One Martini backbone bead per residue (centre of mass of N, CA, C, O) as a GRO file, in nm:
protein
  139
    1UNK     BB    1  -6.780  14.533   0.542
    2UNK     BB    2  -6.830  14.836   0.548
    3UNK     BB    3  -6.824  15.121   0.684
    4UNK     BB    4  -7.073  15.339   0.755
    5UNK     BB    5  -6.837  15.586   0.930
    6UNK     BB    6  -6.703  15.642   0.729
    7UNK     BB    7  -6.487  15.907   0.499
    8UNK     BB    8  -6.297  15.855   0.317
    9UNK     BB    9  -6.043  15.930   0.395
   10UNK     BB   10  -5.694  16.044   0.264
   11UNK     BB   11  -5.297  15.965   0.309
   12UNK     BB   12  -5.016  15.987   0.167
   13UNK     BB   13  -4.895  15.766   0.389
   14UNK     BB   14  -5.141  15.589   0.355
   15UNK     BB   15  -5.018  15.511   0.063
   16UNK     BB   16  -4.955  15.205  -0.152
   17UNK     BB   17  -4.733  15.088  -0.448
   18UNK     BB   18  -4.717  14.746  -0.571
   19UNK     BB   19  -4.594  14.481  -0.740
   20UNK     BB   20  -4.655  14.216  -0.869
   21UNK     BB   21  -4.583  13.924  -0.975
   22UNK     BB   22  -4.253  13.775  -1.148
   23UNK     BB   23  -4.286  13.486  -1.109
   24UNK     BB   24  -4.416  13.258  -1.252
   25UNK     BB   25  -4.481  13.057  -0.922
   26UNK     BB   26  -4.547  13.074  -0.633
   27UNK     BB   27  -4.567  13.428  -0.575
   28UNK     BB   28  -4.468  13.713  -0.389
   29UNK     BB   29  -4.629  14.023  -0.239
   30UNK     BB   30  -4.580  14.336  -0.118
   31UNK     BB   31  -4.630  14.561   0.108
   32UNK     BB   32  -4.594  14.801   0.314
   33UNK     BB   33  -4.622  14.897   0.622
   34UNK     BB   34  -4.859  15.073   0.870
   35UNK     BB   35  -4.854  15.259   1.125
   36UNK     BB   36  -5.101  15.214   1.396
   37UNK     BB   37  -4.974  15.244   1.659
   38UNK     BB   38  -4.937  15.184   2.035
   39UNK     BB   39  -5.213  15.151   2.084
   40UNK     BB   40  -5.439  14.938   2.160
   41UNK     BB   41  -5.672  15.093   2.037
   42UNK     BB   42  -5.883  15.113   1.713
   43UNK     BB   43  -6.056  15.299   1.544
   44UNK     BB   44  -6.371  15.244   1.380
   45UNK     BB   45  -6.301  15.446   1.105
   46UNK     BB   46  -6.135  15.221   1.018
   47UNK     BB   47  -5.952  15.122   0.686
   48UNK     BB   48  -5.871  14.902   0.434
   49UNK     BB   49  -5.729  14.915   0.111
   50UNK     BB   50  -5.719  14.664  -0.215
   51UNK     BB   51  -5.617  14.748  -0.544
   52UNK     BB   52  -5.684  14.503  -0.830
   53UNK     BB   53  -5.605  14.443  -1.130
   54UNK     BB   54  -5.662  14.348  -1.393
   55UNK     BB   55  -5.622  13.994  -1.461
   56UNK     BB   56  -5.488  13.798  -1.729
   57UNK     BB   57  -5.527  13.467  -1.895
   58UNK     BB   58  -5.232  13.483  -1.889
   59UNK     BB   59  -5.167  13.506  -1.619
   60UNK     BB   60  -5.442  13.356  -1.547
   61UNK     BB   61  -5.568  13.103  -1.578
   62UNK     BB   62  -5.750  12.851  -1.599
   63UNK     BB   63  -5.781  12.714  -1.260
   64UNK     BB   64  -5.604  12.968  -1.136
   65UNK     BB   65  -5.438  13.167  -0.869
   66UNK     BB   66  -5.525  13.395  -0.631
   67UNK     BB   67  -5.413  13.619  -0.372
   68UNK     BB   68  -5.544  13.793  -0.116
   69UNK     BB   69  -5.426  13.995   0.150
   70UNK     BB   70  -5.492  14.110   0.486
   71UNK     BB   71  -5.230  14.183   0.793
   72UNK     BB   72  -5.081  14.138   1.110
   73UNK     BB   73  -4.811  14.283   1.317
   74UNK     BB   74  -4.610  14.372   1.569
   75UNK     BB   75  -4.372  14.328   1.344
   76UNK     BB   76  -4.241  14.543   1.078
   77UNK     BB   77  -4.121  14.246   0.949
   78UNK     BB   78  -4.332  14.043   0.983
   79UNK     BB   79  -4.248  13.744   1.128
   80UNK     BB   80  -4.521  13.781   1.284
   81UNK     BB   81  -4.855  13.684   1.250
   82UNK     BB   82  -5.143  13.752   1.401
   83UNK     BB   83  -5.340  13.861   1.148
   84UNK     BB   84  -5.592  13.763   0.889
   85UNK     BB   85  -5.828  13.994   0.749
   86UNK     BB   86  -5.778  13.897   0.492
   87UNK     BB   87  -5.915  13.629   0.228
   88UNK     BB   88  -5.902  13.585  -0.107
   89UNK     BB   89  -5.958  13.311  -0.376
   90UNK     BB   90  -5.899  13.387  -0.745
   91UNK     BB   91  -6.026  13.216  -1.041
   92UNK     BB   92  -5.959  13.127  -1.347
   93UNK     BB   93  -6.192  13.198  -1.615
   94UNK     BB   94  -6.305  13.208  -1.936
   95UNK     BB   95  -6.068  13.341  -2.084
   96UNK     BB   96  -6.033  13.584  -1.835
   97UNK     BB   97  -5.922  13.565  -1.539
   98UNK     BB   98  -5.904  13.849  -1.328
   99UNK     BB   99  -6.048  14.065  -1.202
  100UNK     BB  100  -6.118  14.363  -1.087
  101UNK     BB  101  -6.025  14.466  -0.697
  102UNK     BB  102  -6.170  14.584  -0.440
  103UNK     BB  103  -6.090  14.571  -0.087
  104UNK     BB  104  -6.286  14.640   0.220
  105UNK     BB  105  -6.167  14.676   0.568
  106UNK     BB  106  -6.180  14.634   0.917
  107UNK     BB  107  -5.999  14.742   1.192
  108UNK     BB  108  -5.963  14.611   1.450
  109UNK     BB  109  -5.954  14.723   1.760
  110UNK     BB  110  -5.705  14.446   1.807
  111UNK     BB  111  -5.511  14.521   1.661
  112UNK     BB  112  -5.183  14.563   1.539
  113UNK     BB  113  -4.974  14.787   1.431
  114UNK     BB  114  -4.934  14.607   1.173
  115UNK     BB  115  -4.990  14.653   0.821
  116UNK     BB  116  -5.095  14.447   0.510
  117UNK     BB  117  -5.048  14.361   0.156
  118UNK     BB  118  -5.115  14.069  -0.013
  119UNK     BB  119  -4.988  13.888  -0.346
  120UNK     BB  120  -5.083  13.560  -0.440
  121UNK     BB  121  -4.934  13.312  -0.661
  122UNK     BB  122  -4.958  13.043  -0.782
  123UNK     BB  123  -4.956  12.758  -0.991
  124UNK     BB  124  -4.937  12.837  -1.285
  125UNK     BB  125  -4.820  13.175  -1.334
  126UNK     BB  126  -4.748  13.463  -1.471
  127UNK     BB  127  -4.610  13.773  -1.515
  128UNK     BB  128  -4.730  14.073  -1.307
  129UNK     BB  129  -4.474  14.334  -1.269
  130UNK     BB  130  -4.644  14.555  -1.486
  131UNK     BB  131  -4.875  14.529  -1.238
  132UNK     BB  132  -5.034  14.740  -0.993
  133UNK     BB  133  -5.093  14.777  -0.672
  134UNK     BB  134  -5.315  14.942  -0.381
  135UNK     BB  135  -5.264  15.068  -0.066
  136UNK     BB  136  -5.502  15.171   0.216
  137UNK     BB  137  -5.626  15.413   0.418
  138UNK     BB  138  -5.908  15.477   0.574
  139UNK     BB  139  -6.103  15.790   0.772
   0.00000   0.00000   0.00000
């Protein structure tokens, strides 16, 4: 649910755009992770919002899916993840692919300091590389 408290303020330090996976199947992109500072709590009116645009029947065919996730670690290199604050499975259908999705969550007030945002492609998915996703925090 988005945060009824958000201003949807968007800053340029905080948004990246990051290509698809360009591997036949079952690869992996993400963004860059985003430094939510040292703080203990983070405050209630922060967002993550992840943009992916319509992938074609080529791209996903029927039965296939793809996975959007977005995710929190400790450490700048993601090591070790600590939550996994939003997953879902879009799977392609009636050899139309997979819609274009925003998905935008409220980053938990004990998240760990570093978030970042994930795509991946399933098993028998063709190369998504001239497409790309958008990550962004809204304050």
């Amino acid at each position: 649910m988005a945060n009824e408290f958000a201003r949807n303020i968007t800053d340029a330090t905080y948004s990246t755009t990051f290509t698809l996976p360009a591997s036949a199947s079952a690869s992996t992109q993400q963004s860059s992770g985003f430094d939510l500072g040292a703080d203990t709590y983070k405050p209630e009116n922060l967002e993550m919002e992840l943009s992916v645009p319509a992938l074609s029947s080529t791209i996903v065919p029927d039965t296939r899916t793809v996975t959007y996730i977005i995710e929190s670690s400790t450490t700048s290199n993601f090591a070790a993840i600590s939550q996994t604050i939003y997953t879902g499975t879009f799977t392609g259908a009636s050899s139309a692919g997979v819609g274009a999705q925003v998905i935008r969550v409220r980053i938990p007030s004990n998240c760990a300091r570093y978030v970042r945002s994930k795509v991946t492609f399933g098993a028998s998915t063709t190369d998504g590389s001239a497409l790309s996703a958008t990550s962004r925090l809204l304050f």
